[in-house]
Amino acid sequence: MDQYLVYGNPIEQSKSPTIHTSFANECKQSMVYNKKLAEVDNFKKEVMNFIEAGGKGANVTAPFKEQAMSMCDELSEHAKFSGAVNTLTFKNGKIYGDTTDGVGLVRDLLEHDVKLSGSKVLLLGAGGASKGVVLPLLDQNVKKLTIANRTVSKAQDIANQYPQKPISACSFEEANKQGFDIIINATSAGLSGNGLPISESIITPETICYDMTYGKAMTPFLKKATSLKAKQVIDGLGMLVGQAAESFYIWRGVKPSTSKVLKQLRNELAK
Ligand code: ATR
């Protein structure tokens, strides 16, 4: 049976085995998918051992996404731009790297009938989570993508990677003076109680608010959006399933449906 793993530290919380096992059952794929705790200075050795044992692919989560990238013989365009890899494929003696987070986000937005083409999108944050989603968002022909970050230079560095695209960087203060159709929170302030420095005026009944994190309780950003009667509020659970579906597609060449496992995870989260 084909073997897959997800590496992380910590890893206990990972829902990837549940998701991929569900996809494998649905798509009748002969494969097993487990989670594996790796130590920071032992990650590469772990991966090499897994390849030697016949492993077909792996997902990589924090803190190994950059290390994973440095191991790859070939990278997808998405991975090159994002500077991180979450999907490794072991084939023909080579390691192929991809990042599927951005495609997962786009898939989830489209599943929620969010129109990206022609929309003005505000992305909050300029860390790894943000970098990973910029190119897939631009690929949807958004009208403009604005990255706001506490440290503006980091947002500017990302925007500079795409000189031909409708992308710009600014402070939260500047973003607060503009209007957006969709606001996506990609900061790591997601689950902490700290409020993001966004003004109430940029969330209107026309605004769609998406938080890339999720939890049992609604995130502070989505709570705020709800109280301001945002048009739609969406958490990142669907993105998690969407990125897994894209990894599964890269490995197996089949597109699984996401709704069943998403419902299962949503129920488990509510317990
Ligand atoms: P990740 O990989 O989750 O994106 P990261 O690379 O450490 O994590 O990036 C964290 C992001 O959240 C950054 O954009 C950070 O802003 P800075 O670049 O200015 O540090 C942002 N962030 C974290 N806590 C924040 C807070 N309380 N308010 C606003 N932005 C915050």
mmCIF file of C-alpha atoms and ligand atoms in Angstrom:
data_model
loop_
_atom_site.group_PDB
_atom_site.id
_atom_site.type_symbol
_atom_site.label_atom_id
_atom_site.label_comp_id
_atom_site.label_asym_id
_atom_site.label_seq_id
_atom_site.Cartn_x
_atom_site.Cartn_y
_atom_site.Cartn_z
ATOM 1 C CA MET A 1 0.000 0.000 0.000
ATOM 2 C CA ASP A 2 1.316 3.471 -0.830
ATOM 3 C CA GLN A 3 2.576 5.356 2.210
ATOM 4 C CA TYR A 4 2.177 9.059 3.004
ATOM 5 C CA LEU A 5 3.018 11.110 6.091
ATOM 6 C CA VAL A 6 2.566 14.555 7.529
ATOM 7 C CA TYR A 7 5.556 15.991 9.397
ATOM 8 C CA GLY A 8 5.317 18.701 12.006
ATOM 9 C CA ASN A 9 6.334 19.709 15.506
ATOM 10 C CA PRO A 10 3.923 19.618 17.238
ATOM 11 C CA ILE A 11 1.874 17.187 15.146
ATOM 12 C CA GLU A 12 -0.588 15.591 17.574
ATOM 13 C CA GLN A 13 -3.318 18.088 16.618
ATOM 14 C CA SER A 14 -3.051 17.390 12.871
ATOM 15 C CA LYS A 15 -6.299 16.568 11.101
ATOM 16 C CA SER A 16 -4.514 15.566 7.893
ATOM 17 C CA PRO A 17 -4.641 11.784 8.530
ATOM 18 C CA THR A 18 -8.424 11.992 9.042
ATOM 19 C CA ILE A 19 -8.857 14.059 5.890
ATOM 20 C CA HIS A 20 -6.631 11.970 3.616
ATOM 21 C CA THR A 21 -8.027 8.690 4.903
ATOM 22 C CA SER A 22 -11.496 9.949 4.072
ATOM 23 C CA PHE A 23 -10.358 11.032 0.574
ATOM 24 C CA ALA A 24 -8.651 7.660 0.021
ATOM 25 C CA ASN A 25 -11.827 5.763 0.979
ATOM 26 C CA GLU A 26 -14.015 7.956 -1.192
ATOM 27 C CA CYS A 27 -11.687 7.727 -4.212
ATOM 28 C CA LYS A 28 -10.841 4.053 -3.626
ATOM 29 C CA GLN A 29 -7.122 4.677 -3.410
ATOM 30 C CA SER A 30 -4.868 2.047 -1.897
ATOM 31 C CA MET A 31 -2.861 4.201 0.474
ATOM 32 C CA VAL A 32 -2.187 4.926 4.124
ATOM 33 C CA TYR A 33 -1.517 8.344 5.623
ATOM 34 C CA ASN A 34 -0.024 8.868 9.084
ATOM 35 C CA LYS A 35 1.390 11.701 11.145
ATOM 36 C CA LYS A 36 4.991 11.906 12.257
ATOM 37 C CA LEU A 37 6.632 14.094 14.865
ATOM 38 C CA ALA A 38 10.035 15.287 13.648
ATOM 39 C CA GLU A 39 12.756 17.082 15.575
ATOM 40 C CA VAL A 40 13.975 20.363 14.127
ATOM 41 C CA ASP A 41 17.516 19.106 13.454
ATOM 42 C CA ASN A 42 16.399 15.681 12.265
ATOM 43 C CA PHE A 43 13.702 16.528 9.726
ATOM 44 C CA LYS A 44 15.733 15.972 6.559
ATOM 45 C CA LYS A 45 17.058 12.635 7.802
ATOM 46 C CA GLU A 46 13.500 11.520 8.633
ATOM 47 C CA VAL A 47 12.365 12.368 5.107
ATOM 48 C CA MET A 48 15.299 10.540 3.505
ATOM 49 C CA ASN A 49 14.556 7.452 5.631
ATOM 50 C CA PHE A 50 10.915 7.589 4.571
ATOM 51 C CA ILE A 51 11.896 7.798 0.901
ATOM 52 C CA GLU A 52 14.214 4.818 1.345
ATOM 53 C CA ALA A 53 11.370 2.872 2.948
ATOM 54 C CA GLY A 54 9.261 3.495 -0.177
ATOM 55 C CA GLY A 55 7.240 6.547 0.919
ATOM 56 C CA LYS A 56 5.368 8.201 -1.950
ATOM 57 C CA GLY A 57 4.818 11.667 -0.542
ATOM 58 C CA ALA A 58 4.497 13.845 2.523
ATOM 59 C CA ASN A 59 2.829 16.955 3.796
ATOM 60 C CA VAL A 60 4.872 19.346 5.830
ATOM 61 C CA THR A 61 3.605 21.734 8.436
ATOM 62 C CA ALA A 62 5.255 24.153 10.890
ATOM 63 C CA PRO A 63 8.158 24.519 11.423
ATOM 64 C CA PHE A 64 9.458 22.537 8.443
ATOM 65 C CA LYS A 65 8.085 24.280 5.349
ATOM 66 C CA GLU A 66 11.327 26.118 4.533
ATOM 67 C CA GLN A 67 13.542 23.098 5.243
ATOM 68 C CA ALA A 68 11.287 21.027 3.014
ATOM 69 C CA MET A 69 11.757 23.536 0.220
ATOM 70 C CA SER A 70 15.524 23.316 0.465
ATOM 71 C CA MET A 71 15.369 19.532 -0.060
ATOM 72 C CA CYS A 72 13.495 19.671 -3.353
ATOM 73 C CA ASP A 73 14.963 18.889 -6.770
ATOM 74 C CA GLU A 74 12.061 20.629 -8.497
ATOM 75 C CA LEU A 75 9.574 23.239 -7.326
ATOM 76 C CA SER A 76 6.203 24.343 -8.637
ATOM 77 C CA GLU A 77 5.721 28.003 -9.471
ATOM 78 C CA HIS A 78 3.507 28.439 -6.394
ATOM 79 C CA ALA A 79 6.216 26.995 -4.140
ATOM 80 C CA LYS A 80 8.924 29.187 -5.679
ATOM 81 C CA PHE A 81 6.964 32.360 -5.049
ATOM 82 C CA SER A 82 5.781 31.434 -1.581
ATOM 83 C CA GLY A 83 9.230 30.335 -0.382
ATOM 84 C CA ALA A 84 7.727 27.331 1.374
ATOM 85 C CA VAL A 85 6.616 23.806 0.581
ATOM 86 C CA ASN A 86 3.787 21.851 2.191
ATOM 87 C CA THR A 87 3.607 18.951 -0.266
ATOM 88 C CA LEU A 88 6.495 16.659 -1.163
ATOM 89 C CA THR A 89 6.237 14.016 -3.868
ATOM 90 C CA PHE A 90 8.856 11.294 -4.198
ATOM 91 C CA LYS A 91 9.017 10.082 -7.760
ATOM 92 C CA ASN A 92 11.682 8.849 -10.192
ATOM 93 C CA GLY A 93 14.417 9.334 -7.581
ATOM 94 C CA LYS A 94 13.548 13.008 -7.200
ATOM 95 C CA ILE A 95 11.812 15.200 -4.624
ATOM 96 C CA TYR A 96 9.136 17.507 -6.035
ATOM 97 C CA GLY A 97 7.842 20.392 -3.913
ATOM 98 C CA ASP A 98 4.577 22.241 -4.075
ATOM 99 C CA THR A 99 2.493 24.431 -1.819
ATOM 100 C CA THR A 100 -1.238 23.912 -1.843
ATOM 101 C CA ASP A 101 -2.414 26.362 0.848
ATOM 102 C CA GLY A 102 -3.294 29.097 -1.636
ATOM 103 C CA VAL A 103 -5.190 26.764 -3.924
ATOM 104 C CA GLY A 104 -6.981 25.471 -0.820
ATOM 105 C CA LEU A 105 -8.018 28.995 0.122
ATOM 106 C CA VAL A 106 -9.223 29.804 -3.391
ATOM 107 C CA ARG A 107 -11.161 26.528 -3.591
ATOM 108 C CA ASP A 108 -12.856 27.255 -0.294
ATOM 109 C CA LEU A 109 -13.763 30.808 -1.273
ATOM 110 C CA LEU A 110 -15.233 29.552 -4.549
ATOM 111 C CA GLU A 111 -17.122 26.796 -2.682
ATOM 112 C CA HIS A 112 -18.696 29.612 -0.658
ATOM 113 C CA ASP A 113 -19.687 31.336 -3.915
ATOM 114 C CA VAL A 114 -17.306 34.210 -3.258
ATOM 115 C CA LYS A 115 -16.535 36.027 -6.486
ATOM 116 C CA LEU A 116 -12.803 36.691 -6.683
ATOM 117 C CA SER A 117 -12.549 37.881 -10.259
ATOM 118 C CA GLY A 118 -12.796 41.685 -10.336
ATOM 119 C CA SER A 119 -12.846 41.967 -6.526
ATOM 120 C CA LYS A 120 -10.808 44.223 -4.275
ATOM 121 C CA VAL A 121 -9.086 41.985 -1.752
ATOM 122 C CA LEU A 122 -7.325 42.986 1.459
ATOM 123 C CA LEU A 123 -4.879 40.467 2.881
ATOM 124 C CA LEU A 124 -3.903 41.098 6.507
ATOM 125 C CA GLY A 125 -0.406 39.922 7.417
ATOM 126 C CA ALA A 126 2.816 39.319 5.532
ATOM 127 C CA GLY A 127 4.230 36.146 7.091
ATOM 128 C CA GLY A 128 4.427 32.638 5.690
ATOM 129 C CA ALA A 129 0.647 32.156 5.658
ATOM 130 C CA SER A 130 0.190 35.269 3.568
ATOM 131 C CA LYS A 131 3.018 34.549 1.102
ATOM 132 C CA GLY A 132 1.527 31.155 0.329
ATOM 133 C CA VAL A 133 -1.784 32.519 -0.914
ATOM 134 C CA VAL A 134 -0.793 35.580 -2.953
ATOM 135 C CA LEU A 135 -0.168 33.951 -6.330
ATOM 136 C CA PRO A 136 -3.324 31.775 -6.338
ATOM 137 C CA LEU A 137 -5.377 34.875 -5.433
ATOM 138 C CA LEU A 138 -3.759 36.905 -8.237
ATOM 139 C CA ASP A 139 -4.398 34.000 -10.621
ATOM 140 C CA GLN A 140 -8.130 34.527 -10.005
ATOM 141 C CA ASN A 141 -7.909 37.945 -11.684
ATOM 142 C CA VAL A 142 -8.731 39.981 -8.618
ATOM 143 C CA LYS A 143 -9.066 43.671 -9.373
ATOM 144 C CA LYS A 144 -6.543 44.561 -6.717
ATOM 145 C CA LEU A 145 -4.780 42.770 -3.909
ATOM 146 C CA THR A 146 -3.626 44.934 -1.010
ATOM 147 C CA ILE A 147 -1.391 43.474 1.670
ATOM 148 C CA ALA A 148 -1.531 45.313 4.986
ATOM 149 C CA ASN A 149 0.991 44.498 7.657
ATOM 150 C CA ARG A 150 2.198 45.852 10.977
ATOM 151 C CA THR A 151 5.714 45.797 9.495
ATOM 152 C CA VAL A 152 4.960 47.390 6.126
ATOM 153 C CA SER A 153 8.352 46.506 4.595
ATOM 154 C CA LYS A 154 7.477 42.802 4.770
ATOM 155 C CA ALA A 155 4.263 43.414 2.842
ATOM 156 C CA GLN A 156 6.195 45.518 0.349
ATOM 157 C CA ASP A 157 8.726 42.707 -0.179
ATOM 158 C CA ILE A 158 5.889 40.370 -1.157
ATOM 159 C CA ALA A 159 4.272 42.912 -3.485
ATOM 160 C CA ASN A 160 7.640 43.536 -5.167
ATOM 161 C CA GLN A 161 7.739 39.885 -6.253
ATOM 162 C CA TYR A 162 4.864 40.519 -8.672
ATOM 163 C CA PRO A 163 5.749 43.688 -10.604
ATOM 164 C CA GLN A 164 3.245 43.007 -13.385
ATOM 165 C CA LYS A 165 0.288 42.338 -11.102
ATOM 166 C CA PRO A 166 -2.321 44.561 -9.398
ATOM 167 C CA ILE A 167 -0.788 44.188 -5.961
ATOM 168 C CA SER A 168 0.307 46.769 -3.382
ATOM 169 C CA ALA A 169 1.394 47.012 0.230
ATOM 170 C CA CYS A 170 0.386 49.391 3.005
ATOM 171 C CA SER A 171 -0.007 49.896 6.732
ATOM 172 C CA PHE A 172 -3.201 48.973 8.576
ATOM 173 C CA GLU A 173 -3.820 52.695 8.957
ATOM 174 C CA GLU A 174 -3.787 53.244 5.176
ATOM 175 C CA ALA A 175 -5.906 50.156 4.545
ATOM 176 C CA ASN A 176 -8.474 51.505 6.980
ATOM 177 C CA LYS A 177 -9.116 54.435 4.648
ATOM 178 C CA GLN A 178 -9.944 52.212 1.648
ATOM 179 C CA GLY A 179 -12.818 49.969 0.628
ATOM 180 C CA PHE A 180 -12.590 46.222 -0.016
ATOM 181 C CA ASP A 181 -14.934 43.449 -1.132
ATOM 182 C CA ILE A 182 -13.060 40.697 0.683
ATOM 183 C CA ILE A 183 -10.835 40.862 3.781
ATOM 184 C CA ILE A 184 -8.663 37.840 4.561
ATOM 185 C CA ASN A 185 -6.905 37.521 7.901
ATOM 186 C CA ALA A 186 -3.549 35.782 7.470
ATOM 187 C CA THR A 187 -1.894 37.157 10.603
ATOM 188 C CA SER A 188 -0.951 34.885 13.442
ATOM 189 C CA ALA A 189 -3.024 37.147 15.692
ATOM 190 C CA GLY A 190 -5.933 34.992 14.537
ATOM 191 C CA LEU A 191 -6.637 32.967 17.629
ATOM 192 C CA SER A 192 -5.251 35.185 20.347
ATOM 193 C CA GLY A 193 -7.603 37.673 21.931
ATOM 194 C CA ASN A 194 -5.631 40.608 20.496
ATOM 195 C CA GLY A 195 -7.791 42.663 18.212
ATOM 196 C CA LEU A 196 -6.333 43.494 14.815
ATOM 197 C CA PRO A 197 -5.879 47.213 14.187
ATOM 198 C CA ILE A 198 -8.556 47.409 11.514
ATOM 199 C CA SER A 199 -11.213 50.048 11.780
ATOM 200 C CA GLU A 200 -14.873 49.148 12.028
ATOM 201 C CA SER A 201 -15.620 51.267 8.966
ATOM 202 C CA ILE A 202 -13.935 48.880 6.510
ATOM 203 C CA ILE A 203 -16.319 46.058 7.379
ATOM 204 C CA THR A 204 -19.746 46.783 5.898
ATOM 205 C CA PRO A 205 -22.743 44.586 5.008
ATOM 206 C CA GLU A 206 -21.083 44.225 1.587
ATOM 207 C CA THR A 207 -17.812 42.829 2.946
ATOM 208 C CA ILE A 208 -16.834 39.170 2.978
ATOM 209 C CA CYS A 209 -14.500 38.319 5.866
ATOM 210 C CA TYR A 210 -12.319 35.206 5.855
ATOM 211 C CA ASP A 211 -10.029 34.044 8.642
ATOM 212 C CA MET A 212 -7.363 31.530 7.673
ATOM 213 C CA THR A 213 -7.431 30.129 11.199
ATOM 214 C CA TYR A 214 -10.298 28.276 12.870
ATOM 215 C CA GLY A 215 -11.219 26.982 16.254
ATOM 216 C CA LYS A 216 -14.081 25.757 18.386
ATOM 217 C CA ALA A 217 -15.061 29.345 19.057
ATOM 218 C CA MET A 218 -15.330 32.004 16.388
ATOM 219 C CA THR A 219 -12.042 33.894 15.908
ATOM 220 C CA PRO A 220 -11.883 37.491 17.235
ATOM 221 C CA PHE A 221 -11.710 38.823 13.658
ATOM 222 C CA LEU A 222 -14.826 36.936 12.575
ATOM 223 C CA LYS A 223 -16.610 37.908 15.788
ATOM 224 C CA LYS A 224 -15.945 41.536 14.973
ATOM 225 C CA ALA A 225 -17.068 40.996 11.364
ATOM 226 C CA THR A 226 -20.279 39.340 12.560
ATOM 227 C CA SER A 227 -21.058 42.180 14.944
ATOM 228 C CA LEU A 228 -20.597 44.612 12.046
ATOM 229 C CA LYS A 229 -23.022 42.539 9.936
ATOM 230 C CA ALA A 230 -20.500 41.520 7.288
ATOM 231 C CA LYS A 231 -22.045 39.887 4.239
ATOM 232 C CA GLN A 232 -20.315 36.553 4.907
ATOM 233 C CA VAL A 233 -17.902 35.302 7.565
ATOM 234 C CA ILE A 234 -15.868 32.181 6.831
ATOM 235 C CA ASP A 235 -13.214 30.427 8.926
ATOM 236 C CA GLY A 236 -10.201 28.479 7.663
ATOM 237 C CA LEU A 237 -11.453 24.918 8.206
ATOM 238 C CA GLY A 238 -12.474 24.655 4.558
ATOM 239 C CA MET A 239 -9.043 25.922 3.503
ATOM 240 C CA LEU A 240 -7.458 23.126 5.523
ATOM 241 C CA VAL A 241 -9.556 20.561 3.674
ATOM 242 C CA GLY A 242 -8.988 22.362 0.361
ATOM 243 C CA GLN A 243 -5.205 22.304 0.654
ATOM 244 C CA ALA A 244 -5.362 18.607 1.531
ATOM 245 C CA ALA A 245 -7.558 17.942 -1.514
ATOM 246 C CA GLU A 246 -4.993 19.642 -3.723
ATOM 247 C CA SER A 247 -2.103 17.602 -2.232
ATOM 248 C CA PHE A 248 -4.170 14.457 -2.757
ATOM 249 C CA TYR A 249 -4.741 15.460 -6.381
ATOM 250 C CA ILE A 250 -0.998 16.041 -6.931
ATOM 251 C CA TRP A 251 -0.217 12.572 -5.556
ATOM 252 C CA ARG A 252 -3.094 10.497 -6.865
ATOM 253 C CA GLY A 253 -4.372 12.401 -9.909
ATOM 254 C CA VAL A 254 -7.945 12.311 -8.557
ATOM 255 C CA LYS A 255 -9.929 15.220 -7.140
ATOM 256 C CA PRO A 256 -11.767 14.223 -3.956
ATOM 257 C CA SER A 257 -14.910 15.994 -2.847
ATOM 258 C CA THR A 258 -14.438 18.074 0.273
ATOM 259 C CA SER A 259 -17.938 18.449 1.703
ATOM 260 C CA LYS A 260 -18.254 15.143 3.579
ATOM 261 C CA VAL A 261 -14.996 15.377 5.530
ATOM 262 C CA LEU A 262 -15.534 19.089 6.139
ATOM 263 C CA LYS A 263 -18.874 18.293 7.749
ATOM 264 C CA GLN A 264 -17.240 15.590 9.874
ATOM 265 C CA LEU A 265 -14.488 17.972 11.061
ATOM 266 C CA ARG A 266 -17.037 20.691 11.757
ATOM 267 C CA ASN A 267 -19.016 18.269 13.946
ATOM 268 C CA GLU A 268 -15.889 17.155 15.788
ATOM 269 C CA LEU A 269 -14.873 20.759 16.376
ATOM 270 C CA ALA A 270 -18.267 21.525 17.899
ATOM 271 C CA LYS A 271 -17.958 18.732 20.496
HETATM 272 P P1 ATR B 1 2.710 32.672 9.723
HETATM 273 O O1 ATR B 1 3.612 31.643 9.122
HETATM 274 O O2 ATR B 1 1.569 32.111 10.515
HETATM 275 O O3 ATR B 1 2.253 33.689 8.721
HETATM 276 P P2 ATR B 1 4.691 34.514 10.676
HETATM 277 O O4 ATR B 1 5.503 34.277 9.472
HETATM 278 O O5 ATR B 1 5.362 34.614 12.006
HETATM 279 O O6 ATR B 1 3.577 33.407 10.853
HETATM 280 O O7 ATR B 1 3.824 35.866 10.421
HETATM 281 C C1 ATR B 1 2.950 36.364 11.370
HETATM 282 C C2 ATR B 1 2.161 37.510 10.759
HETATM 283 O O8 ATR B 1 1.170 37.955 11.682
HETATM 284 C C3 ATR B 1 2.997 38.727 10.424
HETATM 285 O O9 ATR B 1 2.434 39.391 9.336
HETATM 286 C C4 ATR B 1 2.850 39.558 11.713
HETATM 287 O O10 ATR B 1 3.101 40.939 11.544
HETATM 288 P P3 ATR B 1 4.629 41.477 11.546
HETATM 289 O O11 ATR B 1 5.231 41.064 10.253
HETATM 290 O O12 ATR B 1 4.512 42.952 11.670
HETATM 291 O O13 ATR B 1 5.277 40.832 12.731
HETATM 292 C C5 ATR B 1 1.395 39.325 12.002
HETATM 293 N N1 ATR B 1 1.003 39.553 13.401
HETATM 294 C C6 ATR B 1 1.255 38.760 14.451
HETATM 295 N N2 ATR B 1 0.678 39.256 15.565
HETATM 296 C C7 ATR B 1 0.046 40.410 15.206
HETATM 297 C C8 ATR B 1 -0.751 41.385 15.898
HETATM 298 N N3 ATR B 1 -1.014 41.272 17.205
HETATM 299 N N4 ATR B 1 -1.251 42.407 15.193
HETATM 300 C C9 ATR B 1 -1.008 42.538 13.876
HETATM 301 N N5 ATR B 1 -0.280 41.645 13.156
HETATM 302 C C10 ATR B 1 0.243 40.593 13.815
#
